[in-house]
PDB file of C-alpha atoms in Angstrom:
ATOM      1  CA  MET A1002     -87.169  31.259  42.134  1.00 59.00           C
ATOM      2  CA  THR A1003     -91.053  31.478  41.971  1.00 91.00           C
ATOM      3  CA  THR A1004     -92.591  34.579  43.432  1.00 95.00           C
ATOM      4  CA  VAL A1005     -95.523  33.646  45.721  1.00 96.00           C
ATOM      5  CA  ILE A1006     -97.043  36.996  47.120  1.00 97.00           C
ATOM      6  CA  ARG A1007     -96.552  39.856  44.962  1.00 97.00           C
ATOM      7  CA  ALA A1008     -97.482  43.570  46.205  1.00 97.00           C
ATOM      8  CA  GLN A1009     -96.361  46.747  44.428  1.00 96.00           C
ATOM      9  CA  GLY A1010     -97.381  50.262  45.542  1.00 96.00           C
ATOM     10  CA  LEU A1011    -100.325  48.606  47.465  1.00 97.00           C
ATOM     11  CA  THR A1012    -102.737  51.190  48.969  1.00 96.00           C
ATOM     12  CA  LYS A1013    -105.945  50.897  51.346  1.00 96.00           C
ATOM     13  CA  HIS A1014    -107.216  54.164  52.287  1.00 94.00           C
ATOM     14  CA  TYR A1015    -110.228  54.575  54.778  1.00 92.00           C
ATOM     15  CA  GLY A1016    -111.571  57.523  53.762  1.00 90.00           C
ATOM     16  CA  ARG A1017    -108.786  59.915  55.187  1.00 90.00           C
ATOM     17  CA  VAL A1018    -107.121  57.370  56.985  1.00 90.00           C
ATOM     18  CA  HIS A1019    -104.149  55.727  54.899  1.00 92.00           C
ATOM     19  CA  ALA A1020    -103.740  52.349  56.208  1.00 93.00           C
ATOM     20  CA  LEU A1021    -101.668  51.005  53.307  1.00 95.00           C
ATOM     21  CA  ASP A1022     -99.422  54.190  51.359  1.00 93.00           C
ATOM     22  CA  GLY A1023     -97.366  52.573  48.326  1.00 95.00           C
ATOM     23  CA  LEU A1024     -96.364  49.223  50.461  1.00 95.00           C
ATOM     24  CA  ASP A1025     -94.172  46.872  48.429  1.00 96.00           C
ATOM     25  CA  LEU A1026     -93.797  43.279  49.458  1.00 96.00           C
ATOM     26  CA  SER A1027     -92.184  40.131  47.476  1.00 96.00           C
ATOM     27  CA  VAL A1028     -92.491  36.659  49.363  1.00 96.00           C
ATOM     28  CA  GLU A1029     -90.775  33.374  47.354  1.00 96.00           C
ATOM     29  CA  ALA A1030     -91.582  30.268  47.016  1.00 96.00           C
ATOM     30  CA  GLY A1031     -90.488  27.622  50.121  1.00 95.00           C
ATOM     31  CA  GLN A1032     -89.532  30.551  52.113  1.00 95.00           C
ATOM     32  CA  VAL A1033     -90.730  31.469  55.548  1.00 96.00           C
ATOM     33  CA  HIS A1034     -91.012  35.207  55.449  1.00 96.00           C
ATOM     34  CA  GLY A1035     -91.221  37.319  58.667  1.00 94.00           C
ATOM     35  CA  PHE A1036     -93.494  40.479  58.423  1.00 93.00           C
ATOM     36  CA  LEU A1037     -92.991  42.737  61.433  1.00 88.00           C
ATOM     37  CA  GLY A1038     -94.193  46.112  62.902  1.00 83.00           C
ATOM     38  CA  PRO A1039     -96.172  47.102  65.314  1.00 79.00           C
ATOM     39  CA  ASN A1040    -100.105  47.430  65.619  1.00 79.00           C
ATOM     40  CA  GLY A1041    -101.255  50.188  63.515  1.00 82.00           C
ATOM     41  CA  ALA A1042     -98.421  50.027  61.086  1.00 86.00           C
ATOM     42  CA  GLY A1043    -100.833  48.148  58.113  1.00 91.00           C
ATOM     43  CA  LYS A1044     -99.924  44.246  58.934  1.00 92.00           C
ATOM     44  CA  THR A1045    -103.393  43.207  59.361  1.00 92.00           C
ATOM     45  CA  THR A1046    -104.781  45.579  56.828  1.00 94.00           C
ATOM     46  CA  THR A1047    -102.112  44.266  54.268  1.00 96.00           C
ATOM     47  CA  ILE A1048    -102.998  40.032  55.255  1.00 96.00           C
ATOM     48  CA  ARG A1049    -106.862  40.906  55.021  1.00 95.00           C
ATOM     49  CA  ILE A1050    -106.201  42.210  51.274  1.00 97.00           C
ATOM     50  CA  LEU A1051    -103.886  39.330  50.581  1.00 97.00           C
ATOM     51  CA  LEU A1052    -106.366  36.673  51.906  1.00 96.00           C
ATOM     52  CA  GLY A1053    -109.172  38.493  49.533  1.00 95.00           C
ATOM     53  CA  LEU A1054    -111.109  39.829  52.802  1.00 95.00           C
ATOM     54  CA  ALA A1055    -110.350  43.713  52.205  1.00 95.00           C
ATOM     55  CA  ARG A1056    -110.879  45.322  48.457  1.00 95.00           C
ATOM     56  CA  ARG A1057    -107.278  47.520  47.744  1.00 96.00           C
ATOM     57  CA  THR A1058    -107.360  51.349  47.046  1.00 96.00           C
ATOM     58  CA  GLY A1059    -104.862  50.957  44.665  1.00 96.00           C
ATOM     59  CA  GLY A1060    -101.928  49.143  43.473  1.00 96.00           C
ATOM     60  CA  ASP A1061    -100.890  45.740  42.242  1.00 96.00           C
ATOM     61  CA  VAL A1062    -100.961  42.327  44.167  1.00 97.00           C
ATOM     62  CA  ALA A1063    -100.997  38.825  43.328  1.00 97.00           C
ATOM     63  CA  VAL A1064    -101.253  35.416  45.369  1.00 97.00           C
ATOM     64  CA  LEU A1065    -100.288  31.837  43.933  1.00 96.00           C
ATOM     65  CA  ASP A1066    -100.529  34.189  40.324  1.00 95.00           C
ATOM     66  CA  GLY A1067    -104.275  35.291  41.036  1.00 96.00           C
ATOM     67  CA  ASP A1068    -106.136  38.602  42.400  1.00 96.00           C
ATOM     68  CA  PRO A1069    -106.800  37.931  45.904  1.00 96.00           C
ATOM     69  CA  TRP A1070    -110.334  39.806  45.607  1.00 96.00           C
ATOM     70  CA  ARG A1071    -111.403  38.354  42.192  1.00 95.00           C
ATOM     71  CA  GLN A1072    -110.595  34.319  42.838  1.00 96.00           C
ATOM     72  CA  ALA A1073    -110.700  34.300  46.353  1.00 93.00           C
ATOM     73  CA  VAL A1074    -113.013  30.873  46.209  1.00 91.00           C
ATOM     74  CA  GLU A1075    -110.330  29.086  44.300  1.00 92.00           C
ATOM     75  CA  LEU A1076    -107.260  30.609  45.763  1.00 94.00           C
ATOM     76  CA  HIS A1077    -109.002  29.672  49.709  1.00 92.00           C
ATOM     77  CA  ARG A1078    -108.580  26.071  48.461  1.00 91.00           C
ATOM     78  CA  ARG A1079    -104.473  26.187  48.452  1.00 94.00           C
ATOM     79  CA  ILE A1080    -104.083  28.923  51.323  1.00 96.00           C
ATOM     80  CA  ALA A1081    -104.302  28.414  55.187  1.00 96.00           C
ATOM     81  CA  SER A1082    -104.579  31.038  57.348  1.00 95.00           C
ATOM     82  CA  VAL A1083    -104.654  31.844  60.966  1.00 95.00           C
ATOM     83  CA  PRO A1084    -106.046  35.316  61.863  1.00 91.00           C
ATOM     84  CA  GLY A1085    -105.055  37.657  64.738  1.00 82.00           C
ATOM     85  CA  ASP A1086    -107.820  37.379  67.073  1.00 86.00           C
ATOM     86  CA  VAL A1087    -109.960  33.978  66.468  1.00 92.00           C
ATOM     87  CA  SER A1088    -113.257  33.295  67.357  1.00 93.00           C
ATOM     88  CA  VAL A1089    -115.184  29.975  67.274  1.00 94.00           C
ATOM     89  CA  TRP A1090    -118.685  28.655  66.934  1.00 95.00           C
ATOM     90  CA  PRO A1091    -119.694  28.858  70.759  1.00 95.00           C
ATOM     91  CA  ASN A1092    -121.906  25.840  70.119  1.00 96.00           C
ATOM     92  CA  LEU A1093    -119.752  23.391  68.650  1.00 96.00           C
ATOM     93  CA  SER A1094    -117.004  21.324  69.949  1.00 97.00           C
ATOM     94  CA  GLY A1095    -113.765  21.871  68.874  1.00 96.00           C
ATOM     95  CA  GLY A1096    -113.371  19.380  66.908  1.00 96.00           C
ATOM     96  CA  GLU A1097    -116.130  20.255  65.143  1.00 97.00           C
ATOM     97  CA  SER A1098    -114.695  23.794  64.615  1.00 97.00           C
ATOM     98  CA  ILE A1099    -111.731  22.227  63.500  1.00 96.00           C
ATOM     99  CA  ASP A1100    -113.777  19.642  60.724  1.00 96.00           C
ATOM    100  CA  LEU A1101    -115.397  22.271  59.578  1.00 95.00           C
ATOM    101  CA  LEU A1102    -112.747  24.593  58.599  1.00 94.00           C
ATOM    102  CA  ALA A1103    -110.839  22.098  56.712  1.00 93.00           C
ATOM    103  CA  ARG A1104    -113.832  21.593  55.127  1.00 93.00           C
ATOM    104  CA  LEU A1105    -113.744  24.982  53.594  1.00 89.00           C
ATOM    105  CA  ARG A1106    -110.475  24.559  52.482  1.00 88.00           C
ATOM    106  CA  GLY A1107    -111.775  21.034  50.704  1.00 87.00           C
ATOM    107  CA  ALA A1108    -110.324  18.460  52.424  1.00 90.00           C
ATOM    108  CA  HIS A1109    -112.310  15.395  52.753  1.00 92.00           C
ATOM    109  CA  THR A1110    -112.494  15.077  56.774  1.00 90.00           C
ATOM    110  CA  LYS A1111    -112.679  11.071  57.053  1.00 91.00           C
ATOM    111  CA  ASP A1112    -109.663  10.489  54.936  1.00 93.00           C
ATOM    112  CA  ALA A1113    -107.022   8.594  56.993  1.00 94.00           C
ATOM    113  CA  ALA A1114    -104.608  10.878  56.216  1.00 93.00           C
ATOM    114  CA  TYR A1115    -106.509  13.790  57.573  1.00 94.00           C
ATOM    115  CA  ARG A1116    -107.368  11.996  60.748  1.00 95.00           C
ATOM    116  CA  GLU A1117    -104.026  10.793  61.195  1.00 96.00           C
ATOM    117  CA  ASN A1118    -102.090  15.066  60.731  1.00 95.00           C
ATOM    118  CA  ARG A1119    -105.281  15.657  63.359  1.00 96.00           C
ATOM    119  CA  ALA A1120    -104.784  13.516  65.781  1.00 97.00           C
ATOM    120  CA  ARG A1121    -100.779  14.387  65.934  1.00 97.00           C
ATOM    121  CA  LEU A1122    -101.622  17.965  65.880  1.00 97.00           C
ATOM    122  CA  LEU A1123    -104.552  17.602  68.685  1.00 97.00           C
ATOM    123  CA  GLU A1124    -101.795  15.708  71.054  1.00 97.00           C
ATOM    124  CA  ALA A1125     -98.939  17.826  69.949  1.00 96.00           C
ATOM    125  CA  PHE A1126    -100.759  21.240  70.988  1.00 97.00           C
ATOM    126  CA  GLN A1127    -102.272  19.185  73.829  1.00 96.00           C
ATOM    127  CA  PHE A1128    -106.134  20.104  72.868  1.00 96.00           C
ATOM    128  CA  ASP A1129    -109.411  18.547  74.262  1.00 94.00           C
ATOM    129  CA  PRO A1130    -111.307  18.698  70.973  1.00 95.00           C
ATOM    130  CA  LYS A1131    -114.601  17.536  73.038  1.00 95.00           C
ATOM    131  CA  LYS A1132    -115.308  20.722  75.005  1.00 95.00           C
ATOM    132  CA  LYS A1133    -117.342  23.621  73.636  1.00 95.00           C
ATOM    133  CA  GLY A1134    -116.405  26.764  71.795  1.00 93.00           C
ATOM    134  CA  ARG A1135    -117.745  28.753  74.361  1.00 94.00           C
ATOM    135  CA  SER A1136    -115.354  27.206  77.272  1.00 94.00           C
ATOM    136  CA  TYR A1137    -112.348  27.958  75.506  1.00 94.00           C
ATOM    137  CA  SER A1138    -109.473  30.412  76.395  1.00 94.00           C
ATOM    138  CA  LYS A1139    -107.673  32.716  73.909  1.00 93.00           C
ATOM    139  CA  GLY A1140    -105.168  30.242  74.089  1.00 94.00           C
ATOM    140  CA  ASN A1141    -107.309  27.051  73.239  1.00 95.00           C
ATOM    141  CA  ARG A1142    -109.340  29.315  70.517  1.00 96.00           C
ATOM    142  CA  GLN A1143    -105.819  29.876  69.233  1.00 96.00           C
ATOM    143  CA  LYS A1144    -105.284  26.470  68.929  1.00 96.00           C
ATOM    144  CA  VAL A1145    -108.139  25.900  67.142  1.00 96.00           C
ATOM    145  CA  ALA A1146    -107.159  28.143  64.037  1.00 96.00           C
ATOM    146  CA  LEU A1147    -103.736  26.584  64.225  1.00 97.00           C
ATOM    147  CA  ILE A1148    -104.684  22.613  63.677  1.00 97.00           C
ATOM    148  CA  ALA A1149    -107.001  23.569  61.323  1.00 96.00           C
ATOM    149  CA  ALA A1150    -104.666  25.359  59.242  1.00 96.00           C
ATOM    150  CA  PHE A1151    -101.883  22.820  59.605  1.00 97.00           C
ATOM    151  CA  ALA A1152    -103.950  19.743  59.393  1.00 95.00           C
ATOM    152  CA  VAL A1153    -104.910  20.415  55.573  1.00 94.00           C
ATOM    153  CA  PRO A1154    -102.104  20.991  53.295  1.00 94.00           C
ATOM    154  CA  ALA A1155    -101.458  23.997  51.614  1.00 95.00           C
ATOM    155  CA  ASP A1156     -98.940  25.833  49.170  1.00 95.00           C
ATOM    156  CA  LEU A1157     -99.060  28.871  51.129  1.00 97.00           C
ATOM    157  CA  TYR A1158     -99.894  29.636  54.575  1.00 97.00           C
ATOM    158  CA  ILE A1159    -100.858  33.241  56.024  1.00 97.00           C
ATOM    159  CA  LEU A1160    -100.184  33.770  59.837  1.00 96.00           C
ATOM    160  CA  ASP A1161    -101.288  36.858  61.554  1.00 93.00           C
ATOM    161  CA  GLU A1162     -99.697  36.884  65.148  1.00 91.00           C
ATOM    162  CA  PRO A1163    -100.054  32.965  65.397  1.00 93.00           C
ATOM    163  CA  THR A1164     -98.839  32.232  68.922  1.00 91.00           C
ATOM    164  CA  SER A1165    -100.826  35.175  70.711  1.00 88.00           C
ATOM    165  CA  GLY A1166    -102.043  33.501  73.831  1.00 89.00           C
ATOM    166  CA  LEU A1167     -99.825  30.374  73.640  1.00 91.00           C
ATOM    167  CA  ASP A1168     -97.780  29.419  76.461  1.00 92.00           C
ATOM    168  CA  PRO A1169     -93.987  28.866  75.565  1.00 90.00           C
ATOM    169  CA  LEU A1170     -94.460  25.357  75.620  1.00 93.00           C
ATOM    170  CA  MET A1171     -96.767  25.484  73.172  1.00 94.00           C
ATOM    171  CA  GLU A1172     -94.657  28.069  71.082  1.00 93.00           C
ATOM    172  CA  VAL A1173     -92.240  25.415  70.971  1.00 93.00           C
ATOM    173  CA  VAL A1174     -94.727  22.829  69.281  1.00 95.00           C
ATOM    174  CA  PHE A1175     -95.396  26.064  66.782  1.00 95.00           C
ATOM    175  CA  ARG A1176     -92.079  26.809  66.020  1.00 94.00           C
ATOM    176  CA  ASP A1177     -91.533  22.724  65.036  1.00 95.00           C
ATOM    177  CA  GLU A1178     -94.819  22.790  62.627  1.00 96.00           C
ATOM    178  CA  ILE A1179     -93.236  25.757  60.959  1.00 96.00           C
ATOM    179  CA  GLN A1180     -89.979  23.830  60.350  1.00 95.00           C
ATOM    180  CA  ARG A1181     -92.206  21.280  59.455  1.00 95.00           C
ATOM    181  CA  LEU A1182     -93.682  23.283  56.692  1.00 95.00           C
ATOM    182  CA  ARG A1183     -90.786  24.527  55.253  1.00 93.00           C
ATOM    183  CA  GLY A1184     -89.204  21.051  55.041  1.00 93.00           C
ATOM    184  CA  ALA A1185     -92.135  20.162  53.022  1.00 93.00           C
ATOM    185  CA  GLY A1186     -91.573  23.251  50.584  1.00 93.00           C
ATOM    186  CA  ALA A1187     -94.656  25.050  51.564  1.00 96.00           C
ATOM    187  CA  THR A1188     -94.269  28.606  52.019  1.00 97.00           C
ATOM    188  CA  VAL A1189     -95.356  31.274  54.998  1.00 97.00           C
ATOM    189  CA  LEU A1190     -95.867  34.987  55.952  1.00 97.00           C
ATOM    190  CA  LEU A1191     -94.990  35.036  59.513  1.00 96.00           C
ATOM    191  CA  SER A1192     -96.702  38.251  60.481  1.00 91.00           C
ATOM    192  CA  SER A1193     -95.552  38.876  64.244  1.00 83.00           C
ATOM    193  CA  HIS A1194     -94.216  41.024  67.051  1.00 76.00           C
ATOM    194  CA  ILE A1195     -92.189  38.391  68.901  1.00 77.00           C
ATOM    195  CA  LEU A1196     -88.864  39.162  67.610  1.00 78.00           C
ATOM    196  CA  SER A1197     -87.226  36.175  68.588  1.00 78.00           C
ATOM    197  CA  GLU A1198     -89.769  33.905  67.027  1.00 83.00           C
ATOM    198  CA  VAL A1199     -89.181  35.706  64.004  1.00 86.00           C
ATOM    199  CA  GLU A1200     -85.042  35.484  64.552  1.00 83.00           C
ATOM    200  CA  LEU A1201     -85.729  31.721  64.813  1.00 86.00           C
ATOM    201  CA  LEU A1202     -88.220  31.169  62.017  1.00 91.00           C
ATOM    202  CA  CYS A1203     -87.662  33.289  59.260  1.00 92.00           C
ATOM    203  CA  ASP A1204     -85.646  32.991  55.878  1.00 93.00           C
ATOM    204  CA  ARG A1205     -86.016  36.776  55.463  1.00 93.00           C
ATOM    205  CA  VAL A1206     -87.629  39.240  56.745  1.00 92.00           C
ATOM    206  CA  SER A1207     -89.756  42.611  56.107  1.00 93.00           C
ATOM    207  CA  ILE A1208     -90.338  45.772  58.214  1.00 89.00           C
ATOM    208  CA  ILE A1209     -93.484  47.898  57.877  1.00 89.00           C
ATOM    209  CA  ARG A1210     -94.037  51.455  59.312  1.00 86.00           C
ATOM    210  CA  ALA A1211     -96.273  53.757  58.229  1.00 86.00           C
ATOM    211  CA  GLY A1212     -98.057  51.835  55.753  1.00 92.00           C
ATOM    212  CA  ARG A1213     -95.032  50.975  53.926  1.00 92.00           C
ATOM    213  CA  VAL A1214     -91.839  48.292  53.942  1.00 92.00           C
ATOM    214  CA  VAL A1215     -88.902  50.305  55.148  1.00 88.00           C
ATOM    215  CA  GLU A1216     -86.206  47.292  54.861  1.00 86.00           C
ATOM    216  CA  SER A1217     -86.409  44.094  53.411  1.00 90.00           C
ATOM    217  CA  GLY A1218     -84.174  40.898  53.232  1.00 89.00           C
ATOM    218  CA  THR A1219     -82.179  38.144  54.866  1.00 89.00           C
ATOM    219  CA  LEU A1220     -80.908  39.008  58.456  1.00 80.00           C
ATOM    220  CA  PRO A1221     -77.526  38.748  57.503  1.00 79.00           C
ATOM    221  CA  GLU A1222     -77.853  41.095  54.512  1.00 79.00           C
ATOM    222  CA  LEU A1223     -79.759  43.597  57.262  1.00 77.00           C
ATOM    223  CA  ARG A1224     -77.718  43.293  60.321  1.00 68.00           C
ATOM    224  CA  HIS A1225     -75.151  45.557  58.405  1.00 63.00           C
ATOM    225  CA  LEU A1226     -77.788  48.645  59.038  1.00 63.00           C
ATOM    226  CA  THR A1227     -76.401  48.530  62.761  1.00 67.00           C
ATOM    227  CA  ARG A1228     -73.647  48.092  64.620  1.00 74.00           C
ATOM    228  CA  THR A1229     -72.074  44.604  65.983  1.00 83.00           C
ATOM    229  CA  LYS A1230     -71.217  44.282  70.099  1.00 84.00           C
ATOM    230  CA  VAL A1231     -67.076  43.835  70.873  1.00 89.00           C
ATOM    231  CA  SER A1232     -65.987  42.971  74.264  1.00 89.00           C
ATOM    232  CA  PHE A1233     -62.866  41.420  76.050  1.00 90.00           C
ATOM    233  CA  ALA A1234     -61.140  41.250  79.244  1.00 90.00           C
ATOM    234  CA  ALA A1235     -59.317  43.983  80.586  1.00 88.00           C
ATOM    235  CA  ALA A1236     -57.539  45.851  83.332  1.00 86.00           C
ATOM    236  CA  ASP A1237     -59.029  49.486  82.520  1.00 88.00           C
ATOM    237  CA  ALA A1238     -60.956  51.673  80.342  1.00 86.00           C
ATOM    238  CA  THR A1239     -57.966  52.839  78.780  1.00 87.00           C
ATOM    239  CA  ALA A1240     -57.713  49.465  76.659  1.00 87.00           C
ATOM    240  CA  LEU A1241     -60.340  51.476  74.184  1.00 86.00           C
ATOM    241  CA  ASP A1242     -57.747  53.972  73.306  1.00 89.00           C
ATOM    242  CA  GLY A1243     -56.999  53.748  69.831  1.00 86.00           C
ATOM    243  CA  ILE A1244     -59.814  51.932  68.810  1.00 88.00           C
ATOM    244  CA  ALA A1245     -60.962  54.361  65.844  1.00 83.00           C
ATOM    245  CA  GLU A1246     -64.056  52.395  65.101  1.00 84.00           C
ATOM    246  CA  ALA A1247     -65.112  51.943  68.598  1.00 86.00           C
ATOM    247  CA  HIS A1248     -68.650  53.920  69.490  1.00 85.00           C
ATOM    248  CA  ASP A1249     -70.671  53.805  72.727  1.00 83.00           C
ATOM    249  CA  GLY A1250     -67.298  52.239  74.889  1.00 88.00           C
ATOM    250  CA  ARG A1251     -67.610  51.278  78.265  1.00 88.00           C
ATOM    251  CA  PHE A1252     -65.643  49.652  81.014  1.00 90.00           C
ATOM    252  CA  ALA A1253     -67.260  47.134  83.623  1.00 89.00           C
ATOM    253  CA  GLU A1254     -66.401  44.294  85.570  1.00 86.00           C
ATOM    254  CA  GLY A1255     -62.960  43.700  84.115  1.00 90.00           C
ATOM    255  CA  ARG A1256     -64.509  43.991  80.760  1.00 92.00           C
ATOM    256  CA  VAL A1257     -64.352  46.471  77.761  1.00 89.00           C
ATOM    257  CA  GLU A1258     -66.939  46.659  75.208  1.00 90.00           C
ATOM    258  CA  PHE A1259     -67.904  49.054  72.276  1.00 89.00           C
ATOM    259  CA  THR A1260     -69.807  48.865  69.105  1.00 85.00           C
ATOM    260  CA  VAL A1261     -68.722  48.762  65.698  1.00 85.00           C
ATOM    261  CA  ASP A1262     -70.173  49.222  62.363  1.00 79.00           C
ATOM    262  CA  SER A1263     -71.087  45.615  61.076  1.00 73.00           C
ATOM    263  CA  ASP A1264     -69.232  46.053  58.004  1.00 74.00           C
ATOM    264  CA  ALA A1265     -66.391  47.835  59.919  1.00 79.00           C
ATOM    265  CA  VAL A1266     -65.573  44.642  62.243  1.00 84.00           C
ATOM    266  CA  ALA A1267     -63.179  43.226  59.775  1.00 85.00           C
ATOM    267  CA  SER A1268     -60.883  45.916  60.537  1.00 85.00           C
ATOM    268  CA  VAL A1269     -61.141  46.091  64.001  1.00 87.00           C
ATOM    269  CA  LEU A1270     -59.418  42.339  64.213  1.00 89.00           C
ATOM    270  CA  PRO A1271     -56.103  43.377  63.324  1.00 89.00           C
ATOM    271  CA  GLU A1272     -56.050  46.119  65.737  1.00 86.00           C
ATOM    272  CA  LEU A1273     -57.183  43.797  68.606  1.00 87.00           C
ATOM    273  CA  SER A1274     -54.872  40.864  67.395  1.00 87.00           C
ATOM    274  CA  ARG A1275     -51.828  43.086  68.103  1.00 85.00           C
ATOM    275  CA  ARG A1276     -53.123  43.999  71.591  1.00 86.00           C
ATOM    276  CA  ASN A1277     -52.989  40.402  72.259  1.00 85.00           C
ATOM    277  CA  VAL A1278     -56.688  40.509  73.998  1.00 86.00           C
ATOM    278  CA  ALA A1279     -58.113  37.520  76.143  1.00 87.00           C
ATOM    279  CA  GLY A1280     -61.855  36.679  76.385  1.00 88.00           C
ATOM    280  CA  LEU A1281     -63.117  38.192  72.926  1.00 89.00           C
ATOM    281  CA  ARG A1282     -66.556  38.292  72.042  1.00 88.00           C
ATOM    282  CA  ILE A1283     -68.287  39.315  69.041  1.00 85.00           C
ATOM    283  CA  GLU A1284     -71.983  39.531  69.096  1.00 80.00           C
ATOM    284  CA  PRO A1285     -73.508  40.477  65.586  1.00 73.00           C
ATOM    285  CA  PRO A1286     -76.856  42.753  66.239  1.00 69.00           C
ATOM    286  CA  SER A1287     -80.244  41.236  67.024  1.00 69.00           C
ATOM    287  CA  LEU A1288     -83.596  41.717  64.965  1.00 69.00           C
ATOM    288  CA  GLU A1289     -84.882  43.900  67.919  1.00 70.00           C
ATOM    289  CA  GLU A1290     -81.998  46.195  67.439  1.00 72.00           C
ATOM    290  CA  LEU A1291     -82.746  46.138  63.820  1.00 69.00           C
ATOM    291  CA  PHE A1292     -86.341  46.962  64.325  1.00 69.00           C
ATOM    292  CA  LEU A1293     -85.469  49.575  66.848  1.00 70.00           C
ATOM    293  CA  ARG A1294     -83.355  51.269  64.926  1.00 68.00           C
ATOM    294  CA  HIS A1295     -86.591  52.003  63.122  1.00 64.00           C
ATOM    295  CA  TYR A1296     -89.104  52.299  65.542  1.00 67.00           C
ATOM    296  CA  GLY A1297     -86.748  53.770  68.554  1.00 60.00           C
ATOM    297  CA  ASP A1298     -87.318  57.188  68.055  1.00 58.00           C
ATOM    298  CA  ASP A1299     -91.538  56.604  68.724  1.00 54.00           C
ATOM    299  CA  LEU A1300     -90.491  54.519  71.877  1.00 48.00           C
ATOM    300  CA  ALA A1301     -88.458  57.747  72.885  1.00 52.00           C
ATOM    301  CA  ALA A1302     -91.222  59.778  72.439  1.00 53.00           C
ATOM    302  CA  LEU A1303     -93.864  57.578  74.539  1.00 46.00           C
ATOM    303  CA  GLU A1304     -91.195  57.261  77.485  1.00 51.00           C
ATOM    304  CA  ALA A1305     -91.195  61.306  77.106  1.00 55.00           C
ATOM    305  CA  ALA A1306     -94.839  61.410  77.051  1.00 56.00           C
ATOM    306  CA  ASP A1307     -95.160  59.438  79.957  1.00 57.00           C
ATOM    307  CA  ALA A1308     -92.616  61.053  82.064  1.00 57.00           C
ATOM    308  CA  GLY A1309     -94.020  64.271  81.375  1.00 62.00           C
ATOM    309  CA  ALA A1310     -97.997  62.694  82.383  1.00 52.00           C
ATOM    310  CA  PRO A1311     -97.283  63.161  85.766  1.00 50.00           C
ATOM    311  CA  ALA A1312     -96.404  66.756  86.106  1.00 42.00           C
ATOM    312  CA  GLU A1313     -99.256  67.365  83.212  1.00 41.00           C
ATOM    313  CA  ARG A1314    -102.196  65.819  85.705  1.00 37.00           C
ATOM    314  CA  ARG A1315    -100.630  67.750  88.811  1.00 33.00           C
TER     315      ARG A1315
END
């Protein structure tokens, strides 16, 4: 399989601030690759380097077998991108902005194929192309960038928080477009903090923390890192007795519930079978649980700080 994005030991320093600190990232052709991390983790810095908008401090990086800094003009004819914070020309209409962005990527905006695809996207995203950019809300500015990106075929789509500002209906339209791109064989790097979106769309996921990728793989590959939830109908909490692999067991509303290391689920099933349990449910860990495995301590620290803040103010 062809590697479309390859970064090894990538660093980016702003003075004493190390935005990237040895990041490794590999995105294969034809995949939708999720890029996860909170604000400040280094996602946008990575994307700016991949697009040739920032120069790396160290390490190696290649996009479509080219150097994104030295070959930016050539590569951008094969790349479609959506930034996290979209600005539009205030005196141009939305349609004019879309066509201008398309022409910058080498599209012939009078071609029938482009006009047909553009019209389809305008209808799908329920977008009025006649209004001036100054009147657009954040969601409509986001639609300008999305329609411009999807209207012209590309080999690689780099999307930084692409559904920011969109309502739930438009998020569904966005997901449909990503599935269409996957079917056409395009490659997508999707940076997002919406875990459910990534879980639905992505073939592989990379989690970034403090400028480094700390986990990368398919969701099935990563799920062994966290626990699976198991529950079944029971009369009382004694139903948990004797299940050696059970963690965090509890009884409520006629059911016992516990977690088990995901690679130990198979060893628990024979014991449950001997007990003739009823209403068995086994829920694989979610991407959110995997994400919190790396960031849960940060959240706990913030919660502790918030809990102490009123006392400090007093």
